[in-house]
Coordinates of C-alpha atoms and ligand atoms in Angstrom, one line a residue:
X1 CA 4.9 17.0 -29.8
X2 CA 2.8 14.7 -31.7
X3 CA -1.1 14.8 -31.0
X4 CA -3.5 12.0 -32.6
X5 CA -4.2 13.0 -36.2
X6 CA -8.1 13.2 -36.0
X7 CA -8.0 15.4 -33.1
X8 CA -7.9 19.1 -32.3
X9 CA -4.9 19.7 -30.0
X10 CA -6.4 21.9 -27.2
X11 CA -5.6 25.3 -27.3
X12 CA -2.2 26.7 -25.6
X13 CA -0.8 29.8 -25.1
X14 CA 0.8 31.6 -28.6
X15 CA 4.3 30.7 -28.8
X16 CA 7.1 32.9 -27.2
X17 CA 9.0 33.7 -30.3
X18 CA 5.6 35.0 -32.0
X19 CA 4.4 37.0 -29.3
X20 CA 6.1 38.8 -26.2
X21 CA 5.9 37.0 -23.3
X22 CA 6.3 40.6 -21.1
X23 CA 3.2 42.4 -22.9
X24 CA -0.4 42.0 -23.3
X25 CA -3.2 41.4 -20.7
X26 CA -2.4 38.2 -18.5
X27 CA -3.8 35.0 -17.9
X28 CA -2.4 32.6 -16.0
X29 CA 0.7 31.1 -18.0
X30 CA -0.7 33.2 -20.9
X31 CA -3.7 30.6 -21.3
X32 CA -6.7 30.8 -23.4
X33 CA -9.6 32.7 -20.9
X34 CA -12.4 30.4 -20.9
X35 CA -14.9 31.7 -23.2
X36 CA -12.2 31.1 -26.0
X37 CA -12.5 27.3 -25.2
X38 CA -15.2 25.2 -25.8
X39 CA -14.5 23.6 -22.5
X40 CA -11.7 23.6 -20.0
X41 CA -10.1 19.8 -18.0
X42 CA -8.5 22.2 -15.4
X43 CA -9.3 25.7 -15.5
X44 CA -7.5 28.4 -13.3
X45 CA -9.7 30.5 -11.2
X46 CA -8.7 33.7 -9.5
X47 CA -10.5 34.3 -5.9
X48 CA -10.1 38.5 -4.6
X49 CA -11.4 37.6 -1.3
X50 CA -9.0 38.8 1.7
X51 CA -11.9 39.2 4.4
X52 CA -11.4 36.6 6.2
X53 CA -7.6 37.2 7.5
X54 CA -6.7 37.7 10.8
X55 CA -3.2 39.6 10.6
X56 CA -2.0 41.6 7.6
X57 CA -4.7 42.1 4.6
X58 CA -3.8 42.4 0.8
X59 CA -4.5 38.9 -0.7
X60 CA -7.5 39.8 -2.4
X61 CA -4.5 41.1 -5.1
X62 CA -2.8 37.7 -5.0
X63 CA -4.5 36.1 -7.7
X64 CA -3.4 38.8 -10.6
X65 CA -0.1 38.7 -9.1
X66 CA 0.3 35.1 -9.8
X67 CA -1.1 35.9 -13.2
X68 CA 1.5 38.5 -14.0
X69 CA 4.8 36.1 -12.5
X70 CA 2.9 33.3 -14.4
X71 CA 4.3 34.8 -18.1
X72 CA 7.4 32.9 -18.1
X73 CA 6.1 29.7 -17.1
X74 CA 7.3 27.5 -20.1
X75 CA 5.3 24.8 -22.4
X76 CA 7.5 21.2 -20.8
X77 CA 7.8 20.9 -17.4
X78 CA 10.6 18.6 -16.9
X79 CA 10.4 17.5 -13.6
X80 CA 7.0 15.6 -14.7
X81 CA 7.8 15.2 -18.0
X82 CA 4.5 16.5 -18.9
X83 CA 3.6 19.4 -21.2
X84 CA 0.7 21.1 -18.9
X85 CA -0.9 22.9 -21.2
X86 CA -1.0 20.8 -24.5
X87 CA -2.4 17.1 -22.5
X88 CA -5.3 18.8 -21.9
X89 CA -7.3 21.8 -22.3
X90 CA -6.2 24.4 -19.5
X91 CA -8.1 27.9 -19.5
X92 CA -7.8 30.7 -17.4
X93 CA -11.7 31.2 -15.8
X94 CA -11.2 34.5 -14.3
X95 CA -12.1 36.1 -10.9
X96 CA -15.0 34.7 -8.9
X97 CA -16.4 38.2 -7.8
X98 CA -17.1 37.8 -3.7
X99 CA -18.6 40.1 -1.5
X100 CA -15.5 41.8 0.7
X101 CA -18.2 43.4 3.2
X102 CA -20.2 39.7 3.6
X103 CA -18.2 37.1 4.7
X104 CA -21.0 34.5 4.6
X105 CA -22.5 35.4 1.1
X106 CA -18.9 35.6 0.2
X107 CA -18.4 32.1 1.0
X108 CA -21.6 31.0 -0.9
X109 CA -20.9 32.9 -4.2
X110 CA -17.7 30.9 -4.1
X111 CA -19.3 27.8 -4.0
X112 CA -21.9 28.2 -6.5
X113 CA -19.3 29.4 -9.1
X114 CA -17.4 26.8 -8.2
X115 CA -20.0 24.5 -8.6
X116 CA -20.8 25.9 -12.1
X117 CA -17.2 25.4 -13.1
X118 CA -17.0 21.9 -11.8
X119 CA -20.4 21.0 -13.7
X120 CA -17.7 19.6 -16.5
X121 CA -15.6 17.1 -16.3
X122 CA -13.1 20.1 -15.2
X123 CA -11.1 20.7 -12.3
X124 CA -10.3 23.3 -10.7
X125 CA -6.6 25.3 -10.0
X126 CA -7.7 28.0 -7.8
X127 CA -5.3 31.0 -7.1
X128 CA -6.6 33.3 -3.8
X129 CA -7.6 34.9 -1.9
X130 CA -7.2 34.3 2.0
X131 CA -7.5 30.8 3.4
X132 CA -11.2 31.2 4.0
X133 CA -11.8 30.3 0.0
X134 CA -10.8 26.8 0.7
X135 CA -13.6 25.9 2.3
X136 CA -16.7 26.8 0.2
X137 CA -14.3 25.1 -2.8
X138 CA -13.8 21.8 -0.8
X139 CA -17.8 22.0 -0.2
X140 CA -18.3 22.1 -3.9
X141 CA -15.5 19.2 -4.6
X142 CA -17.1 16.9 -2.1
X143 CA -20.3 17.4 -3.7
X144 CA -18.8 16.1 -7.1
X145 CA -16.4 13.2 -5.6
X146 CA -17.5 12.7 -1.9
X147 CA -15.7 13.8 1.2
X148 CA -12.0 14.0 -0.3
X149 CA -8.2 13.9 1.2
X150 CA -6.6 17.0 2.1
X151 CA -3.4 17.4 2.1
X152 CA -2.5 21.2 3.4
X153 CA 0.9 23.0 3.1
X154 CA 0.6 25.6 5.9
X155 CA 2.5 27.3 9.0
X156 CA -0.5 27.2 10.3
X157 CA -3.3 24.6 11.2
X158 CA -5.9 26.5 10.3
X159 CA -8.1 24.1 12.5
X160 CA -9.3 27.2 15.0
X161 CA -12.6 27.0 16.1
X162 CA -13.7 30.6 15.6
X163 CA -12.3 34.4 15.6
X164 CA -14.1 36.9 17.6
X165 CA -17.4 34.7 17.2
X166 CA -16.7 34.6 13.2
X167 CA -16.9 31.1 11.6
X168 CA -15.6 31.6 8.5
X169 CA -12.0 33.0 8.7
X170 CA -8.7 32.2 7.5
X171 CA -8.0 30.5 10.3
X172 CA -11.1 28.0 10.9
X173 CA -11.6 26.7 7.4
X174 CA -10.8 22.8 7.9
X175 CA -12.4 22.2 11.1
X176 CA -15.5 23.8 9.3
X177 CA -14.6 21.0 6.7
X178 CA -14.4 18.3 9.0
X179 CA -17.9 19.5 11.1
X180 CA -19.4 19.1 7.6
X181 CA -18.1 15.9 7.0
X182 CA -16.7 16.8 3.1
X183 CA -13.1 15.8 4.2
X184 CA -12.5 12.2 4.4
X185 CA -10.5 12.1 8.1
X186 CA -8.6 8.9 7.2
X187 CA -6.1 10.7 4.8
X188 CA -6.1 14.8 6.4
X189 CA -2.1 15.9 6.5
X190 CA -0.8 19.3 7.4
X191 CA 2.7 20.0 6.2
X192 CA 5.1 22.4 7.0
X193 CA 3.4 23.5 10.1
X194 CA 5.7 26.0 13.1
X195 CA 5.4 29.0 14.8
X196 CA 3.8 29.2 18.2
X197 CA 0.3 28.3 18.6
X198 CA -2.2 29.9 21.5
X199 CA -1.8 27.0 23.4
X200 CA -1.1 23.4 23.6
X201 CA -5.5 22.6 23.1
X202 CA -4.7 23.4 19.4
X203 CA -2.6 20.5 18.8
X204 CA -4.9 18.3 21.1
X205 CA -7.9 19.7 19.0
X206 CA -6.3 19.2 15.8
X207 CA -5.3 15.6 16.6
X208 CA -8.9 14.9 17.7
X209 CA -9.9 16.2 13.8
X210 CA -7.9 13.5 11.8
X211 CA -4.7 15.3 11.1
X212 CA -1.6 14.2 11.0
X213 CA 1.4 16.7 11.0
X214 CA 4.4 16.9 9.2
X215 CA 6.3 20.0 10.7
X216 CA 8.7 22.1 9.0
X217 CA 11.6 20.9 11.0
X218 CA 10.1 17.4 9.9
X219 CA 11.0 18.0 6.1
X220 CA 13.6 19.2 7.0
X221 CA 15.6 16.4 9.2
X222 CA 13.4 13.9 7.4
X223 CA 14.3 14.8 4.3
X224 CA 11.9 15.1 0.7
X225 CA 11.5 11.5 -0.1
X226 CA 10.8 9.9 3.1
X227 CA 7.7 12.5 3.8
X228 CA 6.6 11.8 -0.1
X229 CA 6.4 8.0 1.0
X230 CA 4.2 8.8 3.9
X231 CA 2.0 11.6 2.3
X232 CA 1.7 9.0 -0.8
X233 CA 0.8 5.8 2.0
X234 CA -1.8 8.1 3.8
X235 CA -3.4 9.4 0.8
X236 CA -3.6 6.4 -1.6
X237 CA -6.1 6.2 -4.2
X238 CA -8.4 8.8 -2.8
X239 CA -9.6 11.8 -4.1
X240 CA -7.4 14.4 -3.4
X241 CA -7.3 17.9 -2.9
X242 CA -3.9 19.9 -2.0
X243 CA -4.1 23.4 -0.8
X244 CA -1.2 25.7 -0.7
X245 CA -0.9 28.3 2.0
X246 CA 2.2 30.1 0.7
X247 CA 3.4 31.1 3.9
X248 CA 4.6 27.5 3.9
X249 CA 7.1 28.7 3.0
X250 CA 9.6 30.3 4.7
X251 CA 9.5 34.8 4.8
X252 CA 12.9 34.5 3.1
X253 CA 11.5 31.9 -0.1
X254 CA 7.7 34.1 0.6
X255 CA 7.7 38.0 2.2
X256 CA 4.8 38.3 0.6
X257 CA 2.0 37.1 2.7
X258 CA -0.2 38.1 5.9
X259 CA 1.2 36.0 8.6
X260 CA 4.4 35.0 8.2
X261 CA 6.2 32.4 10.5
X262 CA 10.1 32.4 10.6
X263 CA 11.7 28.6 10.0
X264 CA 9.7 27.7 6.7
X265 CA 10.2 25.3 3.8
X266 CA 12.2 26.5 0.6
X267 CA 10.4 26.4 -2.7
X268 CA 12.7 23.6 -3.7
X269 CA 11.5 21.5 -1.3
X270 CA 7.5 22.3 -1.2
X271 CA 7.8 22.1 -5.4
X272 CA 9.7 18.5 -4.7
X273 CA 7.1 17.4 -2.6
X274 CA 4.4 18.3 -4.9
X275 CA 5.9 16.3 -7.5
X276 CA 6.4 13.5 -6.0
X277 CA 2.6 12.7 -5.6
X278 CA 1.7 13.4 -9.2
X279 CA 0.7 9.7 -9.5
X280 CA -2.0 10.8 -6.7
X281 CA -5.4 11.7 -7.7
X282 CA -5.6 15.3 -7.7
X283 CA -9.2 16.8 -8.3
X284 CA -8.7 20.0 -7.5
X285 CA -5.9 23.1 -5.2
X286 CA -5.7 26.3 -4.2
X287 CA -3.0 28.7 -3.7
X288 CA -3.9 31.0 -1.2
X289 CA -2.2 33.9 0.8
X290 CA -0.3 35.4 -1.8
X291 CA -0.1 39.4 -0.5
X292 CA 2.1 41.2 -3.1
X293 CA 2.1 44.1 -0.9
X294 CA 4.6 42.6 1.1
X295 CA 6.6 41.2 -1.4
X296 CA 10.0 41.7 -3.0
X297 CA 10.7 41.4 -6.4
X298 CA 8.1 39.1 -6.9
X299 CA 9.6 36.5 -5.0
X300 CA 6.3 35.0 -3.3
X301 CA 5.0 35.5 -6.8
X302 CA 6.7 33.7 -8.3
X303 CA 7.3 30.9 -6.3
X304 CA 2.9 30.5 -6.0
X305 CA 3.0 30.3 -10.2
X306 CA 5.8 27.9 -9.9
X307 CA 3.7 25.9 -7.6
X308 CA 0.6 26.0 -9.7
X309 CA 2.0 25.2 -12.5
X310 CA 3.5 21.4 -11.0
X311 CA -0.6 20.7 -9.5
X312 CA -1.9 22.2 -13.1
X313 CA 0.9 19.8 -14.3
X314 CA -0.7 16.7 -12.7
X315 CA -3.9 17.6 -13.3
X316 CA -3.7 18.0 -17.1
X317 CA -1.7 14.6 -17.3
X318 CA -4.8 12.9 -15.7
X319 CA -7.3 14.8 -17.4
X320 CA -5.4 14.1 -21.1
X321 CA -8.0 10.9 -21.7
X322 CA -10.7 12.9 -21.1
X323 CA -9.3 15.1 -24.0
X324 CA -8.3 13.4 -26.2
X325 CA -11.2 10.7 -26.3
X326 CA -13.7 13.9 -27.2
X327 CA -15.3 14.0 -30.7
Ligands
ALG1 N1 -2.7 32.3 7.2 C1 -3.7 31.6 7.6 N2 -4.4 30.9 6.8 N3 -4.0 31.5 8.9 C2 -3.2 32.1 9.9 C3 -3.9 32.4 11.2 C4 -2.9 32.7 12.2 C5 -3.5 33.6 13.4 O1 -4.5 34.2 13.2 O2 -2.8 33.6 14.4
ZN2 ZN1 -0.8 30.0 7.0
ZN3 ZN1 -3.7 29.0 6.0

């Protein structure tokens, strides 16, 4: 690679051959932590905060297991032609320490801290956590850029009103969103939604929210590139955020996760989708559900790092200007 010659190339992870990729403490794709940066364009964030699940805890331990699957991620992703972590500065920003007894100051701490880390001109890669994280994070994106587009890999719609009177679940985040008006309902998509639903209402209620659906079965007889045209239509020049529930995915591509729906998307495709809308304006993700308890030879692991690393990947291409044009 060459890098202009009055500038400081951002710092990247040390070089395979010099140290071992298996050893040592990790960070995600064995980036810089933060406070060895002067500032990040797309930090990584870890969020321990399982609370909020409905099913099967254990995704408060997701984030480090994505760390730890994250070692072999490589410096050139191909499939964008990009090198992620040398466009722009990428740091790995730690845990965001939430209260597992206090669901509601839970959901506030995340939002402050991620309103401190979006203060720069930085966005954000979070790794969960339950889906309950996404909606303090969309709160603090919205403030920055305005109600934004979702676009939500899920078996599940995670449009529920509430669970056993609780507001903030894993279940309920995006029609919170959408009552709070930080999503903009002209561009909300879920993808690879299945699995039996409580009762016809959901879809109805759904529907009535803004979203459009793309079901698994969808990708699957649609095929990759026809649902990258629509996503990419629908979403346009907006502000986007993507968030990842890894039980997308199917149990046999993702065991390791709290509700898991038979009949899901493979890696391949969910990784081919993502890529195709790295023209797309991505402000921030998550990846959320990750429950290595559950998991098999790091299977769900490493598929989440796989799919991190393509929305760090687009994020770090758009955010290179913004490095490079620094003193
Ligand atoms: N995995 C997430 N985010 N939500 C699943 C909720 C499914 C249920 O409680 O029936
Ligand atoms: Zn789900
Ligand atoms: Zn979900």
């Amino acid at each position: 690679m060459t890098f202009p010659n009055d500038k400081t190339p951002p710092v990247a992870p040390e070089e395979s051959e010099r140290t071992l990729r298996f050893a040592g403490l990790p960070t995600f794709g064995r980036l810089p932590r933060l406070e060895e940066v002067k500032e990040a364009n797309v930090a990584v964030v870890g969020v321990p905060f399982d609370s909020g699940v409905s099913y099967r805890p254990g995704a408060r331990f997701g984030g480090n297991a994505i760390r730890e699957a994250s070692r072999m991620l490589r410096p050139y992703n191909p499939s964008q032609d990009v090198y992620p972590f040398h466009y722009s500065q990428v740091a790995d920003a730690g845990d965001i320490s939430a209260n597992p007894f206090n669901i509601n100051e839970a959901v506030e701490t995340i939002e402050a801290a991620a309103d401190g880390l979006l203060a720069t001109d930085t966005r954000l890669m979070t790794l969960g956590g339950d889906h309950t994280i996404a909606l303090p994070l969309l709160r603090s994106v919205a403030k920055k850029y305005g109600p934004v587009a979702l676009l939500h890999f899920d078996a599940h719609l995670d449009t529920w009103d509430t669970y056993f009177g609780a507001e903030y679940t894993h279940g309920t985040p995006f029609r919170r969103a959408v009552e709070e008006g930080i999503l903009d309902t002209s561009a909300l998509s879920h993808v690879g939604t299945r699995g039996p639903l409580y009762g016809k209402q959901d879809l109805e209620d759904d529907e009535k929210l803004g979203f459009g659906i793309v079901t698994s079965a969808d990708v699957m007889r649609r095929g990759v590139d026809e649902v990258i045209d629509q996503l990419r239509q629908r979403i346009g020049d907006r502000p986007l955020y993507i968030s990842v529930d890894i039980d997308v995915l199917d149990p046999a591509h993702a065991p390791g996760t709290g509700t898991p729906e038979a009949g899901g998307m493979t890696s391949r495709e969910l990784l081919e989708i993502i890529r195709g809308l790295s023209e797309c304006r991505l402000v921030s993700a998550d990846v959320v559900e990750v429950a290595p308890a559950y998991d098999h030879a790091d299977i769900t692991a490493v598929a989440a790092s796989h799919v991190a690393y393509e929305m760090v990947s687009i994020m770090s291409k758009q955010m290179a200007p913004a490095y490079w044009s620094k003193p």
